[in-house]
Amino acid sequence: MALWRAYQRALTVHPWKVQFLTAGSLMGLGDIISQQLVERRGLREHQTGRTLTMVSVGCGFVGPVVGGWYRVLDRLVPGTTKVDALKKMLLDQGGFAPCFLGCFLPLVGALNGLSAQDNWAKLRRDYPDALITNYYTGRCPVCGCSLEFLPVLEGSPALGPPHSIACTCGDAA
């Protein structure tokens, strides 16, 4: 609990820096988990460059873009009611998520050395599945789960009123 309070204090004092580092850390950890538990590469076969690429994407793209979007979203739809949260979720998933994925996937492809043609082909092939998966595992109005009580990437105080996007089942980004 002390670590969480320290994190919240840092988030209050340095919201952008903490958001960037949080996004980078989570993406790096996600890649480590993917390589070790899903792909079962083992430590000797671990692709450190891939992990560092994901950390960089988290710090340099995901953190700033998602953090900025949440700030814009809170200005567009002020308030903390369930109706406000639903409006935020609809704007997020209807407008932001498709655009974000359309930028994120080619960025990662380019960083992985894909040519422009290969990157375009990969985007055309993967984008629909990525968006559908986002809708299934991400924010969904039916699931009853809620991010409105987790102030992770938004800089809200730990004990303050929640003002985030509601209804997430799986991811917080």
C-alpha positions as CSV (number, residue, x, y, z in Angstrom):
1,M,0.0,0.0,0.0
2,A,2.9,2.4,0.7
3,L,4.2,1.8,-2.9
4,W,0.7,2.6,-4.3
5,R,0.6,5.9,-2.2
6,A,4.1,6.8,-3.4
7,Y,3.0,6.1,-7.0
8,Q,-0.1,8.3,-6.5
9,R,2.1,11.2,-5.0
10,A,4.5,11.0,-7.9
11,L,1.6,10.9,-10.4
12,T,0.2,14.1,-8.8
13,V,3.5,15.9,-8.8
14,H,4.7,14.7,-12.2
15,P,1.7,13.4,-14.1
16,W,3.2,13.3,-17.6
17,K,6.5,11.8,-16.6
18,V,4.8,9.1,-14.5
19,Q,2.3,8.3,-17.3
20,F,5.1,7.9,-19.8
21,L,7.1,5.7,-17.5
22,T,4.0,3.7,-16.5
23,A,3.1,3.0,-20.1
24,G,6.6,2.1,-21.0
25,S,7.0,-0.2,-18.0
26,L,3.7,-1.9,-18.7
27,M,4.4,-2.4,-22.3
28,G,7.9,-3.8,-21.5
29,L,6.5,-6.1,-18.9
30,G,3.8,-7.2,-21.3
31,D,6.5,-8.1,-23.9
32,I,8.5,-10.0,-21.3
33,I,5.4,-12.0,-20.3
34,S,4.6,-12.6,-24.0
35,Q,8.1,-13.9,-24.7
36,Q,8.5,-16.0,-21.6
37,L,5.1,-17.3,-20.9
38,V,3.3,-17.3,-24.2
39,E,6.1,-17.9,-26.7
40,R,8.2,-19.8,-24.1
41,R,11.5,-18.5,-25.5
42,G,13.5,-18.9,-22.3
43,L,16.0,-16.3,-21.0
44,R,18.7,-17.2,-23.6
45,E,16.3,-16.7,-26.5
46,H,14.7,-13.6,-25.1
47,Q,14.7,-10.7,-27.6
48,T,15.9,-7.8,-25.5
49,G,15.7,-5.4,-28.5
50,R,12.0,-6.2,-28.9
51,T,11.4,-5.5,-25.2
52,L,13.3,-2.2,-25.4
53,T,11.3,-1.3,-28.5
54,M,8.0,-1.9,-26.7
55,V,9.3,0.2,-23.7
56,S,10.2,3.0,-26.1
57,V,6.8,2.8,-27.8
58,G,5.1,3.0,-24.4
59,C,7.1,5.9,-23.2
60,G,7.2,7.8,-26.5
61,F,3.8,7.1,-28.0
62,V,1.3,5.3,-25.9
63,G,1.8,7.3,-22.7
64,P,1.7,10.7,-24.3
65,V,-1.1,9.9,-26.7
66,V,-3.4,8.1,-24.3
67,G,-2.7,10.4,-21.4
68,G,-3.4,13.4,-23.7
69,W,-6.6,11.8,-25.0
70,Y,-7.9,11.2,-21.4
71,R,-7.3,14.8,-20.6
72,V,-9.2,15.9,-23.8
73,L,-12.0,13.4,-23.0
74,D,-12.4,14.8,-19.5
75,R,-12.8,18.3,-20.9
76,L,-15.3,17.1,-23.5
77,V,-17.3,15.1,-21.0
78,P,-16.8,16.6,-17.5
79,G,-18.4,14.7,-14.7
80,T,-18.2,11.4,-12.9
81,T,-21.6,9.9,-13.2
82,K,-22.2,6.5,-14.9
83,V,-23.8,8.4,-17.8
84,D,-20.7,10.5,-18.2
85,A,-18.5,7.4,-18.0
86,L,-20.7,5.8,-20.7
87,K,-20.3,8.9,-23.0
88,K,-16.6,8.8,-22.5
89,M,-16.4,5.1,-23.3
90,L,-18.5,5.6,-26.5
91,L,-16.2,8.5,-27.6
92,D,-13.1,6.5,-26.7
93,Q,-14.1,3.3,-28.5
94,G,-16.0,4.9,-31.4
95,G,-13.5,7.6,-32.2
96,F,-10.1,7.2,-30.5
97,A,-9.6,3.5,-30.5
98,P,-9.8,3.1,-34.3
99,C,-7.5,6.0,-34.9
100,F,-5.0,4.9,-32.2
101,L,-4.8,1.4,-33.6
102,G,-4.3,2.8,-37.1
103,C,-1.3,4.7,-35.8
104,F,0.0,2.2,-33.3
105,L,0.2,-0.9,-35.6
106,P,2.2,0.8,-38.4
107,L,4.5,2.4,-35.8
108,V,5.4,-0.9,-34.3
109,G,5.7,-2.4,-37.8
110,A,8.1,0.3,-38.9
111,L,10.2,-0.1,-35.7
112,N,10.4,-3.8,-36.4
113,G,11.9,-3.0,-39.8
114,L,8.9,-3.7,-42.1
115,S,9.1,-2.0,-45.5
116,A,6.3,0.4,-46.3
117,Q,4.6,-2.2,-48.5
118,D,4.9,-4.9,-45.9
119,N,3.7,-2.6,-43.2
120,W,0.6,-1.6,-45.3
121,A,-0.2,-5.2,-46.0
122,K,0.2,-6.1,-42.3
123,L,-2.0,-3.2,-41.3
124,R,-4.7,-4.2,-43.7
125,R,-4.5,-7.8,-42.5
126,D,-4.3,-7.2,-38.7
127,Y,-6.3,-4.0,-38.2
128,P,-9.8,-5.5,-38.3
129,D,-8.9,-8.3,-35.8
130,A,-7.0,-5.9,-33.5
131,L,-10.0,-3.5,-33.4
132,I,-12.5,-6.3,-32.8
133,T,-10.2,-7.8,-30.1
134,N,-10.1,-4.3,-28.5
135,Y,-13.9,-4.2,-28.4
136,Y,-14.1,-7.7,-27.0
137,T,-11.3,-7.5,-24.3
138,G,-11.2,-3.7,-23.9
139,R,-14.0,-1.4,-23.0
140,C,-17.4,-2.9,-23.4
141,P,-20.7,-1.5,-22.0
142,V,-22.1,-4.9,-21.3
143,C,-19.4,-6.4,-19.1
144,G,-20.1,-4.5,-16.0
145,C,-16.5,-4.1,-15.1
146,S,-15.3,-0.5,-14.6
147,L,-12.1,1.5,-14.9
148,E,-13.8,4.5,-13.3
149,F,-12.3,3.6,-9.9
150,L,-8.7,3.3,-11.2
151,P,-6.9,6.6,-11.8
152,V,-3.9,4.9,-13.4
153,L,-3.0,7.0,-16.5
154,E,-5.1,10.0,-15.8
155,G,-3.3,11.7,-12.9
156,S,-6.3,11.8,-10.6
157,P,-5.6,11.5,-6.8
158,A,-6.0,8.1,-5.4
159,L,-8.8,9.0,-3.0
160,G,-10.3,11.7,-5.2
161,P,-13.5,11.3,-7.2
162,P,-13.0,9.0,-10.2
163,H,-13.2,10.6,-13.6
164,S,-12.1,7.9,-16.0
165,I,-13.4,5.8,-18.8
166,A,-15.8,3.2,-17.5
167,C,-16.5,-0.4,-18.5
168,T,-13.2,-2.1,-19.2
169,C,-13.0,-5.8,-19.0
170,G,-9.4,-6.4,-19.8
171,D,-7.1,-3.6,-20.7
172,A,-6.4,-0.2,-19.2
173,A,-5.0,1.4,-22.3
